[in-house]
């Protein structure tokens, strides 16, 4: 858990996929934030002494019988309140307005027109772009509210109570698709809530180190190490806290990138002198995945085998009572584990699916409250090498979710080589650090090609390149890679990887697409 400060913003989570992102945006302004249950009582909030409250969006409709609603007394706490999307509709409905189904669902970018000068939208141009995602809207304000901004189809896109510091936004300022969203949050936090911005990442490191030492005592902690940014930062953070009481286990599941296992062993055994157990389980995983094509079934199998491998590997580690994982906020929210319990599951993450119960260990997730960019900052504070801190994310199930369709050794070999070429050329063009994530995907799509003097078809597949830019991995835009770089990558993959005769580039953003294909 992040350390508390005198400045706190409590975010009531009504099940939005972006709830954790709101928390990230607040912490980005150096103000500590926590997510709380939507039905938290006003008395409980009063004990926290928050500087302000934010009501998140959510999938429900406020006029539904079982729609989640807050304690009405929160408006009597005397602190500013900001409702976002569903949160705005709740604010307006609870204070006398009317919400109903919109004539047409508004989804995506919209042009916002600021109607009145106000503190919340101060500095925002009179015409700006915002991100909408709603099927309901406020169609009647009570006399205590006034509209601050509108879009072509939403007359109340931003509202304010005339006498209280209670605001509402129908759009989502927390996503990167709302370019002036950071300014809106800053206005709310500093001009309306009167925060001063005292929270820093060093607070998190010191507090987490103290918490881990107190919780672990003299027991031993096992860390599932993959070599990616998240698990590497977890290992370094725990090593700082408990030293030789930490044992890392690295599982080679046969779904890794080229030379992945060798690099992990070299880095953590030689460079960091950590206790590292290496398990070669490639054959076991690949045998279990034979003939499996459904993405969620792949994840389930990999999660199950991961548990079994860990059980066997941990038997010889004495006094092991805790399991550490690199679970992040996006892992939690995309697995449908928001406080409201109503967020739709986008995909499953095997590192948030019941491992403690299966393994018999108590779980430690020191990065659970952080987003990827925050994790990198922690890594820098801990002195991790740049090549680890800035390494692009790699999914827990590995190449299983980038080999679309059946997983075979031959298809994995194709993808490994294509991915290696891709990364080589991205680094050579000095683009790696400016891209949030770049990788190759192998599709079981045969297309006619010409190889040598003859036509080719059956043995050939399609490789898709995916590159995104993002600040938080909850939203992302595709990267406009230079044509000459794309051409070089395509030529090399087609010429150097047998069985690939076509390369495509993915130009979809998140949302509506996810970053990974499966």
Coordinates of C-alpha atoms in Angstrom, one line a residue:
X1 CA 0.0 0.0 0.0
X2 CA 1.2 3.5 -0.8
X3 CA 2.1 5.7 2.2
X4 CA -0.4 8.2 3.4
X5 CA 0.3 11.9 3.4
X6 CA -1.7 14.9 4.8
X7 CA -3.2 15.3 1.3
X8 CA -5.5 12.5 0.2
X9 CA -8.0 12.2 -2.7
X10 CA -10.5 9.3 -2.2
X11 CA -11.8 7.8 -5.5
X12 CA -15.1 6.0 -5.2
X13 CA -14.8 3.1 -7.7
X14 CA -18.1 2.4 -9.5
X15 CA -16.6 -0.3 -11.8
X16 CA -15.1 1.7 -14.6
X17 CA -12.2 0.2 -16.6
X18 CA -10.5 3.6 -16.0
X19 CA -10.9 3.8 -12.2
X20 CA -7.3 3.0 -11.6
X21 CA -6.3 5.4 -14.3
X22 CA -8.0 8.2 -12.4
X23 CA -5.8 7.3 -9.4
X24 CA -2.8 7.4 -11.6
X25 CA -3.6 10.9 -12.9
X26 CA -4.0 12.2 -9.4
X27 CA -0.7 10.8 -8.2
X28 CA 0.9 12.2 -11.4
X29 CA 0.1 15.6 -9.9
X30 CA 2.0 14.5 -6.7
X31 CA -1.1 14.1 -4.7
X32 CA -1.7 10.7 -2.9
X33 CA -4.9 8.9 -3.9
X34 CA -6.7 5.7 -3.0
X35 CA -9.6 3.8 -4.5
X36 CA -12.4 3.0 -2.1
X37 CA -15.7 1.0 -2.3
X38 CA -18.6 3.0 -3.9
X39 CA -20.8 2.5 -0.8
X40 CA -18.2 3.6 1.7
X41 CA -19.9 5.6 4.5
X42 CA -19.5 9.3 5.0
X43 CA -18.2 8.6 8.5
X44 CA -15.4 6.3 7.1
X45 CA -14.4 9.0 4.6
X46 CA -14.5 11.6 7.3
X47 CA -11.9 9.6 9.3
X48 CA -9.6 9.7 6.2
X49 CA -9.7 13.5 6.1
X50 CA -9.7 13.6 2.3
X51 CA -8.9 16.9 0.5
X52 CA -11.5 15.9 -2.1
X53 CA -13.6 13.1 -3.6
X54 CA -13.8 11.7 -7.1
X55 CA -16.7 9.5 -8.3
X56 CA -15.6 7.3 -11.1
X57 CA -17.4 6.1 -14.2
X58 CA -19.1 2.7 -14.4
X59 CA -21.1 0.3 -16.6
X60 CA -24.4 0.7 -14.8
X61 CA -27.3 3.2 -15.3
X62 CA -28.2 5.4 -12.4
X63 CA -31.9 4.7 -12.9
X64 CA -31.5 0.9 -12.7
X65 CA -32.9 -0.7 -9.6
X66 CA -29.6 -2.2 -8.4
X67 CA -27.3 0.6 -9.6
X68 CA -24.5 1.2 -7.2
X69 CA -24.8 4.6 -5.4
X70 CA -22.8 6.4 -2.8
X71 CA -23.8 7.5 0.7
X72 CA -25.7 10.8 0.1
X73 CA -24.0 12.2 3.2
X74 CA -20.7 12.5 1.3
X75 CA -22.0 15.8 0.0
X76 CA -22.1 17.1 3.6
X77 CA -18.4 16.4 4.2
X78 CA -17.4 19.9 3.1
X79 CA -14.8 18.8 0.6
X80 CA -14.9 19.2 -3.2
X81 CA -16.5 16.5 -5.3
X82 CA -15.8 15.6 -8.9
X83 CA -18.0 13.1 -10.7
X84 CA -16.8 11.6 -14.0
X85 CA -19.2 10.0 -16.5
X86 CA -21.4 7.7 -14.4
X87 CA -20.1 9.6 -11.4
X88 CA -21.4 12.9 -12.8
X89 CA -24.8 11.3 -13.5
X90 CA -24.9 10.2 -9.9
X91 CA -24.0 13.6 -8.6
X92 CA -26.7 15.3 -10.7
X93 CA -29.4 12.6 -9.9
X94 CA -28.7 12.6 -6.2
X95 CA -28.9 16.4 -6.0
X96 CA -32.1 16.7 -8.0
X97 CA -31.4 16.3 -11.6
X98 CA -32.7 13.8 -14.1
X99 CA -30.7 11.2 -16.1
X100 CA -32.0 9.2 -19.0
X101 CA -30.9 7.2 -22.0
X102 CA -29.2 9.4 -24.6
X103 CA -30.7 9.5 -28.1
X104 CA -27.5 8.0 -29.4
X105 CA -24.5 6.6 -27.6
X106 CA -21.6 8.9 -27.7
X107 CA -18.3 7.0 -28.0
X108 CA -14.9 8.3 -29.0
X109 CA -13.5 11.8 -29.6
X110 CA -15.8 14.7 -29.4
X111 CA -15.4 18.5 -29.6
X112 CA -16.1 20.2 -26.3
X113 CA -17.3 23.9 -26.2
X114 CA -16.6 25.7 -22.9
X115 CA -19.6 27.8 -22.1
X116 CA -18.6 29.7 -19.0
X117 CA -15.4 30.7 -17.2
X118 CA -14.8 28.4 -14.2
X119 CA -12.0 27.1 -12.1
X120 CA -12.3 23.4 -13.2
X121 CA -11.8 24.2 -16.9
X122 CA -9.5 27.2 -16.4
X123 CA -6.8 27.3 -19.1
X124 CA -8.7 24.9 -21.3
X125 CA -9.4 26.3 -24.8
X126 CA -12.9 27.3 -25.7
X127 CA -12.9 24.5 -28.2
X128 CA -11.1 21.3 -27.3
X129 CA -11.1 17.5 -27.9
X130 CA -12.4 15.1 -25.2
X131 CA -13.1 11.4 -25.0
X132 CA -16.7 10.3 -24.5
X133 CA -18.0 6.8 -23.6
X134 CA -21.6 6.9 -22.4
X135 CA -25.1 5.7 -23.3
X136 CA -26.9 7.8 -20.6
X137 CA -26.6 11.5 -20.0
X138 CA -28.1 14.3 -17.8
X139 CA -31.0 15.7 -19.7
X140 CA -32.3 18.0 -16.9
X141 CA -30.3 19.9 -14.3
X142 CA -31.9 21.1 -11.1
X143 CA -31.8 24.8 -10.5
X144 CA -28.7 24.4 -8.2
X145 CA -26.5 23.3 -11.1
X146 CA -25.3 25.1 -14.2
X147 CA -23.8 23.7 -17.4
X148 CA -20.1 24.7 -18.0
X149 CA -19.5 23.0 -21.3
X150 CA -21.3 21.0 -24.1
X151 CA -20.7 18.9 -27.1
X152 CA -22.9 18.6 -30.2
X153 CA -25.0 15.8 -28.7
X154 CA -24.6 16.5 -24.9
X155 CA -25.8 19.9 -23.5
X156 CA -24.4 19.1 -20.1
X157 CA -20.9 17.8 -20.8
X158 CA -19.5 19.6 -17.7
X159 CA -21.5 21.0 -14.7
X160 CA -21.1 22.8 -11.4
X161 CA -23.2 23.3 -8.3
X162 CA -23.9 27.0 -7.9
X163 CA -23.1 27.1 -4.1
X164 CA -20.9 24.0 -3.4
X165 CA -17.6 22.8 -4.9
X166 CA -19.4 19.9 -6.6
X167 CA -18.5 19.3 -10.3
X168 CA -19.3 16.8 -13.0
X169 CA -17.7 15.8 -16.3
X170 CA -19.5 13.6 -18.8
X171 CA -16.3 13.0 -20.6
X172 CA -13.2 11.1 -19.4
X173 CA -10.3 13.5 -18.5
X174 CA -8.2 10.6 -17.3
X175 CA -7.5 9.0 -20.7
X176 CA -4.8 10.3 -23.0
X177 CA -7.4 10.8 -25.8
X178 CA -8.5 13.9 -23.8
X179 CA -5.4 16.0 -24.4
X180 CA -6.2 18.7 -21.7
X181 CA -7.2 16.2 -19.1
X182 CA -4.1 16.7 -17.0
X183 CA -4.9 20.4 -16.7
X184 CA -8.4 19.6 -15.6
X185 CA -7.1 17.3 -12.9
X186 CA -4.6 19.9 -11.8
X187 CA -7.3 22.6 -11.6
X188 CA -9.4 20.3 -9.4
X189 CA -6.6 19.3 -7.1
X190 CA -4.8 22.6 -6.7
X191 CA -7.3 25.4 -7.3
X192 CA -10.4 23.6 -5.9
X193 CA -9.1 21.1 -3.4
X194 CA -6.2 23.4 -2.4
X195 CA -3.6 20.5 -2.5
X196 CA 0.1 21.4 -2.5
X197 CA 1.6 18.2 -4.0
X198 CA 3.8 16.6 -1.4
X199 CA 3.7 12.9 -2.5
X200 CA 6.8 11.5 -4.2
X201 CA 7.8 8.0 -5.4
X202 CA 10.5 7.9 -2.8
X203 CA 7.7 7.8 -0.2
X204 CA 6.4 4.6 -1.8
X205 CA 9.8 2.9 -1.8
X206 CA 10.5 3.7 1.9
X207 CA 7.1 2.8 3.0
X208 CA 7.0 -0.5 1.0
X209 CA 10.4 -1.5 2.3
X210 CA 9.2 -1.0 5.9
X211 CA 5.9 -2.8 5.3
X212 CA 7.7 -5.8 3.7
X213 CA 10.2 -6.1 6.6
X214 CA 7.5 -5.9 9.2
X215 CA 5.2 -8.4 7.4
X216 CA 7.8 -11.0 6.4
X217 CA 9.8 -11.1 9.7
X218 CA 12.3 -13.9 9.5
X219 CA 10.4 -15.9 6.9
X220 CA 11.6 -16.4 3.3
X221 CA 10.0 -14.9 0.2
X222 CA 9.8 -16.5 -3.2
X223 CA 9.7 -14.2 -6.2
X224 CA 8.5 -15.3 -9.6
X225 CA 11.1 -13.7 -11.8
X226 CA 10.6 -13.4 -15.6
X227 CA 13.3 -10.8 -16.4
X228 CA 10.7 -8.2 -17.4
X229 CA 10.5 -4.7 -15.8
X230 CA 7.8 -5.6 -13.2
X231 CA 9.3 -8.8 -11.8
X232 CA 12.8 -7.3 -11.9
X233 CA 11.7 -4.2 -9.9
X234 CA 9.8 -6.5 -7.4
X235 CA 13.0 -8.5 -7.0
X236 CA 15.2 -5.5 -6.5
X237 CA 12.7 -3.9 -4.1
X238 CA 12.4 -7.1 -2.0
X239 CA 16.2 -7.6 -2.1
X240 CA 16.6 -4.1 -0.7
X241 CA 14.1 -4.9 2.1
X242 CA 15.1 -8.5 3.2
X243 CA 18.3 -9.4 1.4
X244 CA 19.1 -13.1 1.5
X245 CA 15.6 -14.0 2.7
X246 CA 14.6 -13.7 -0.9
X247 CA 14.8 -16.5 -3.4
X248 CA 13.8 -15.9 -7.0
X249 CA 12.4 -18.7 -9.2
X250 CA 12.7 -18.4 -13.0
X251 CA 10.6 -20.7 -15.1
X252 CA 11.5 -21.3 -18.7
X253 CA 8.1 -22.2 -20.1
X254 CA 9.2 -22.5 -23.7
X255 CA 7.3 -19.3 -24.6
X256 CA 10.1 -16.8 -24.1
X257 CA 11.8 -14.5 -26.6
X258 CA 15.2 -15.5 -28.0
X259 CA 18.0 -15.9 -25.4
X260 CA 15.6 -14.8 -22.7
X261 CA 16.6 -17.5 -20.2
X262 CA 20.3 -16.9 -20.6
X263 CA 19.9 -13.1 -20.1
X264 CA 17.9 -13.5 -16.9
X265 CA 20.5 -15.9 -15.4
X266 CA 23.4 -13.6 -16.3
X267 CA 21.7 -10.5 -14.9
X268 CA 20.4 -11.7 -11.6
X269 CA 22.9 -14.4 -10.7
X270 CA 26.0 -12.5 -11.8
X271 CA 25.1 -8.8 -11.6
X272 CA 22.8 -8.7 -8.6
X273 CA 24.1 -11.9 -6.8
X274 CA 20.5 -13.0 -6.0
X275 CA 19.6 -16.5 -5.1
X276 CA 18.0 -17.8 -8.3
X277 CA 16.4 -21.2 -9.0
X278 CA 16.0 -21.9 -12.7
X279 CA 13.4 -24.5 -13.9
X280 CA 13.4 -25.8 -17.5
X281 CA 9.7 -26.6 -18.0
X282 CA 9.5 -25.9 -21.8
X283 CA 8.4 -29.4 -22.8
X284 CA 5.7 -29.6 -20.1
X285 CA 4.1 -26.3 -21.1
X286 CA 4.3 -26.9 -24.9
X287 CA 2.8 -30.5 -24.5
X288 CA -0.1 -29.1 -22.6
X289 CA -0.7 -26.4 -25.2
X290 CA -0.8 -28.7 -28.1
X291 CA -3.9 -28.2 -30.2
X292 CA -5.2 -25.3 -28.0
X293 CA -6.2 -22.1 -29.9
X294 CA -8.6 -20.3 -27.6
X295 CA -6.8 -17.3 -25.9
X296 CA -8.4 -17.7 -22.5
X297 CA -7.8 -21.5 -22.5
X298 CA -4.1 -20.8 -23.3
X299 CA -3.9 -18.5 -20.3
X300 CA -5.7 -21.0 -18.1
X301 CA -3.4 -23.8 -19.0
X302 CA -0.3 -21.6 -18.6
X303 CA -1.5 -20.4 -15.2
X304 CA -2.2 -23.9 -14.0
X305 CA 1.2 -25.3 -15.1
X306 CA 2.9 -22.3 -13.6
X307 CA 1.3 -23.2 -10.3
X308 CA 2.5 -26.8 -10.6
X309 CA 6.0 -25.9 -11.5
X310 CA 6.2 -23.4 -8.6
X311 CA 4.9 -26.1 -6.2
X312 CA 7.7 -28.4 -7.2
X313 CA 10.4 -25.7 -7.3
X314 CA 9.5 -24.3 -3.9
X315 CA 9.6 -27.6 -2.0
X316 CA 13.3 -27.3 -1.4
X317 CA 13.2 -23.7 -0.2
X318 CA 13.1 -23.8 3.6
X319 CA 10.9 -21.4 5.6
X320 CA 9.2 -20.0 2.4
X321 CA 6.0 -18.4 3.5
X322 CA 5.4 -15.6 1.0
X323 CA 5.1 -15.4 -2.8
X324 CA 6.0 -12.1 -4.5
X325 CA 4.5 -11.1 -7.8
X326 CA 4.7 -8.1 -10.1
X327 CA 1.0 -7.5 -10.4
X328 CA 0.2 -3.9 -11.5
X329 CA -2.9 -1.8 -11.5
X330 CA -3.8 -2.6 -15.2
X331 CA -3.5 -6.3 -14.4
X332 CA -6.0 -5.9 -11.6
X333 CA -8.6 -3.7 -13.4
X334 CA -8.4 -5.6 -16.7
X335 CA -9.1 -8.8 -14.7
X336 CA -12.4 -7.3 -13.5
X337 CA -11.3 -6.9 -9.9
X338 CA -12.4 -3.2 -9.4
X339 CA -13.8 -2.3 -6.0
X340 CA -17.3 -2.1 -7.4
X341 CA -17.0 -5.7 -8.6
X342 CA -18.8 -4.7 -11.8
X343 CA -16.0 -3.9 -14.2
X344 CA -16.1 -6.1 -17.3
X345 CA -13.3 -8.6 -17.7
X346 CA -11.2 -7.7 -20.7
X347 CA -8.7 -10.5 -20.3
X348 CA -7.4 -12.8 -17.6
X349 CA -3.9 -12.5 -16.1
X350 CA -2.5 -15.7 -14.7
X351 CA -0.7 -13.7 -11.9
X352 CA -4.0 -12.5 -10.4
X353 CA -5.9 -15.8 -10.6
X354 CA -5.8 -17.5 -7.2
X355 CA -2.1 -18.3 -6.9
X356 CA -2.0 -17.9 -3.1
X357 CA -4.6 -20.5 -2.4
X358 CA -3.1 -22.9 -4.8
X359 CA 0.5 -22.5 -3.7
X360 CA -0.1 -22.2 0.0
X361 CA 1.9 -19.0 0.2
X362 CA 0.8 -15.6 1.4
X363 CA 0.9 -13.1 -1.4
X364 CA 3.0 -10.0 -1.6
X365 CA 2.3 -7.6 -4.5
X366 CA 4.3 -4.5 -3.8
X367 CA 3.6 -2.9 -7.2
X368 CA -0.2 -3.6 -7.2
X369 CA -1.0 0.2 -6.8
X370 CA 1.3 1.3 -9.6
X371 CA 1.2 1.8 -13.4
X372 CA 4.1 0.9 -15.7
X373 CA 5.7 4.3 -15.8
X374 CA 5.6 4.5 -12.0
X375 CA 7.3 1.1 -11.8
X376 CA 10.1 2.4 -14.1
X377 CA 10.6 5.3 -11.7
X378 CA 10.9 2.9 -8.8
X379 CA 13.4 0.9 -10.8
X380 CA 15.5 4.0 -11.4
X381 CA 15.4 4.9 -7.7
X382 CA 16.6 1.4 -6.9
X383 CA 19.6 1.6 -9.3
X384 CA 18.5 -1.0 -11.8
X385 CA 20.3 -0.9 -15.2
X386 CA 18.7 1.2 -17.9
X387 CA 18.3 -1.8 -20.2
X388 CA 16.0 -3.5 -17.5
X389 CA 14.2 -0.4 -16.4
X390 CA 13.2 0.7 -19.9
X391 CA 12.6 -2.8 -21.3
X392 CA 9.2 -3.1 -23.1
X393 CA 6.5 -5.1 -21.4
X394 CA 6.2 -8.8 -22.1
X395 CA 3.0 -10.6 -21.2
X396 CA 3.0 -13.3 -18.5
X397 CA 1.8 -16.0 -20.9
X398 CA 4.7 -15.1 -23.2
X399 CA 4.5 -15.7 -26.9
X400 CA 1.4 -17.9 -26.4
X401 CA -0.7 -14.8 -26.8
X402 CA 1.3 -13.5 -29.8
X403 CA 1.2 -16.8 -31.7
X404 CA -2.4 -16.6 -32.8
X405 CA -4.0 -20.1 -33.1
X406 CA -2.1 -23.3 -32.3
X407 CA 1.3 -23.1 -30.6
X408 CA 4.0 -25.3 -32.2
X409 CA 7.8 -25.2 -31.9
X410 CA 8.1 -24.3 -35.6
X411 CA 5.6 -21.3 -35.2
X412 CA 7.4 -20.1 -32.1
X413 CA 10.7 -20.2 -33.9
X414 CA 9.3 -18.1 -36.7
X415 CA 7.9 -15.5 -34.3
X416 CA 11.1 -15.4 -32.2
X417 CA 13.2 -14.6 -35.2
X418 CA 10.7 -12.0 -36.6
X419 CA 10.5 -10.3 -33.2
X420 CA 14.3 -10.3 -32.9
X421 CA 14.7 -8.6 -36.2
X422 CA 12.0 -6.1 -35.3
X423 CA 13.7 -5.1 -32.0
X424 CA 17.1 -4.9 -33.7
X425 CA 15.8 -2.4 -36.3
X426 CA 13.8 -0.3 -33.8
X427 CA 16.9 0.0 -31.6
X428 CA 19.1 0.8 -34.7
X429 CA 16.7 3.6 -35.6
X430 CA 16.9 5.0 -32.0
X431 CA 13.1 4.6 -31.5
X432 CA 13.0 2.0 -28.7
X433 CA 12.8 4.5 -25.8
X434 CA 10.2 6.6 -27.5
X435 CA 7.8 3.6 -28.0
X436 CA 5.8 2.2 -25.2
X437 CA 5.7 -1.3 -26.6
X438 CA 6.6 -2.9 -29.9
X439 CA 6.3 -6.6 -30.8
X440 CA 5.5 -9.0 -33.6
X441 CA 2.4 -11.2 -33.8
X442 CA 2.1 -14.4 -35.9
X443 CA -1.2 -15.1 -37.6
X444 CA -2.2 -18.4 -39.1
X445 CA -3.2 -16.7 -42.3
X446 CA -1.9 -18.1 -45.5
X447 CA -1.6 -15.8 -48.5
X448 CA -0.2 -16.3 -52.0
X449 CA 3.4 -15.1 -52.4
X450 CA 6.3 -15.5 -54.9
X451 CA 9.4 -17.1 -53.4
X452 CA 12.1 -17.6 -56.0
X453 CA 10.6 -18.5 -59.3
X454 CA 7.4 -20.0 -58.0
X455 CA 4.2 -19.3 -56.1
X456 CA 4.1 -20.0 -52.4
X457 CA 1.0 -20.5 -50.2
X458 CA 0.6 -23.3 -47.7
X459 CA 3.8 -22.9 -45.7
X460 CA 3.6 -19.2 -45.4
X461 CA 2.0 -17.1 -42.6
X462 CA 1.5 -13.4 -41.8
X463 CA 3.4 -11.4 -39.3
X464 CA 1.8 -8.2 -37.9
X465 CA 3.9 -5.5 -36.2
X466 CA 2.3 -3.7 -33.3
X467 CA 3.9 -0.5 -31.9
X468 CA 2.1 1.8 -29.4
X469 CA 2.8 5.0 -27.5
X470 CA 1.3 5.3 -24.1
X471 CA 1.8 6.9 -20.7
X472 CA 0.0 4.3 -18.6
X473 CA -0.9 1.2 -20.8
X474 CA -4.6 1.7 -20.0
X475 CA -5.0 3.8 -23.2
X476 CA -2.6 3.8 -26.2
X477 CA -2.2 5.2 -29.7
X478 CA -0.4 3.4 -32.5
X479 CA 3.0 4.8 -33.4
X480 CA 3.6 6.5 -36.8
X481 CA 6.8 4.6 -37.5
X482 CA 8.9 6.0 -40.4
X483 CA 8.1 4.3 -43.7
X484 CA 11.8 3.5 -44.3
X485 CA 12.0 1.7 -41.0
X486 CA 8.9 -0.3 -41.7
X487 CA 10.2 -1.2 -45.1
X488 CA 13.5 -2.4 -43.7
X489 CA 11.8 -4.5 -41.0
X490 CA 9.4 -6.0 -43.6
X491 CA 12.2 -6.8 -46.0
X492 CA 14.4 -8.5 -43.4
X493 CA 11.6 -10.6 -41.9
X494 CA 10.4 -11.8 -45.3
X495 CA 13.9 -12.6 -46.5
X496 CA 15.3 -14.0 -43.3
X497 CA 12.4 -15.9 -41.7
X498 CA 11.4 -19.0 -43.6
X499 CA 7.6 -19.4 -43.8
X500 CA 6.8 -15.6 -43.7
X501 CA 5.8 -14.0 -46.9
X502 CA 3.8 -11.0 -45.8
X503 CA 4.2 -8.3 -43.0
X504 CA 1.4 -6.0 -41.9
X505 CA 1.2 -3.0 -39.5
X506 CA -1.4 -2.7 -36.8
X507 CA -2.8 0.9 -36.7
X508 CA -5.5 0.4 -34.0
X509 CA -5.6 2.4 -30.7
X510 CA -6.6 1.3 -27.2
X511 CA -9.5 1.6 -26.8
X512 CA -11.3 0.0 -28.6
X513 CA -8.5 -2.5 -29.3
X514 CA -6.3 -4.0 -26.6
X515 CA -2.5 -3.8 -26.8
X516 CA -1.9 -7.5 -27.1
X517 CA -3.8 -9.5 -29.7
X518 CA -5.0 -12.2 -27.3

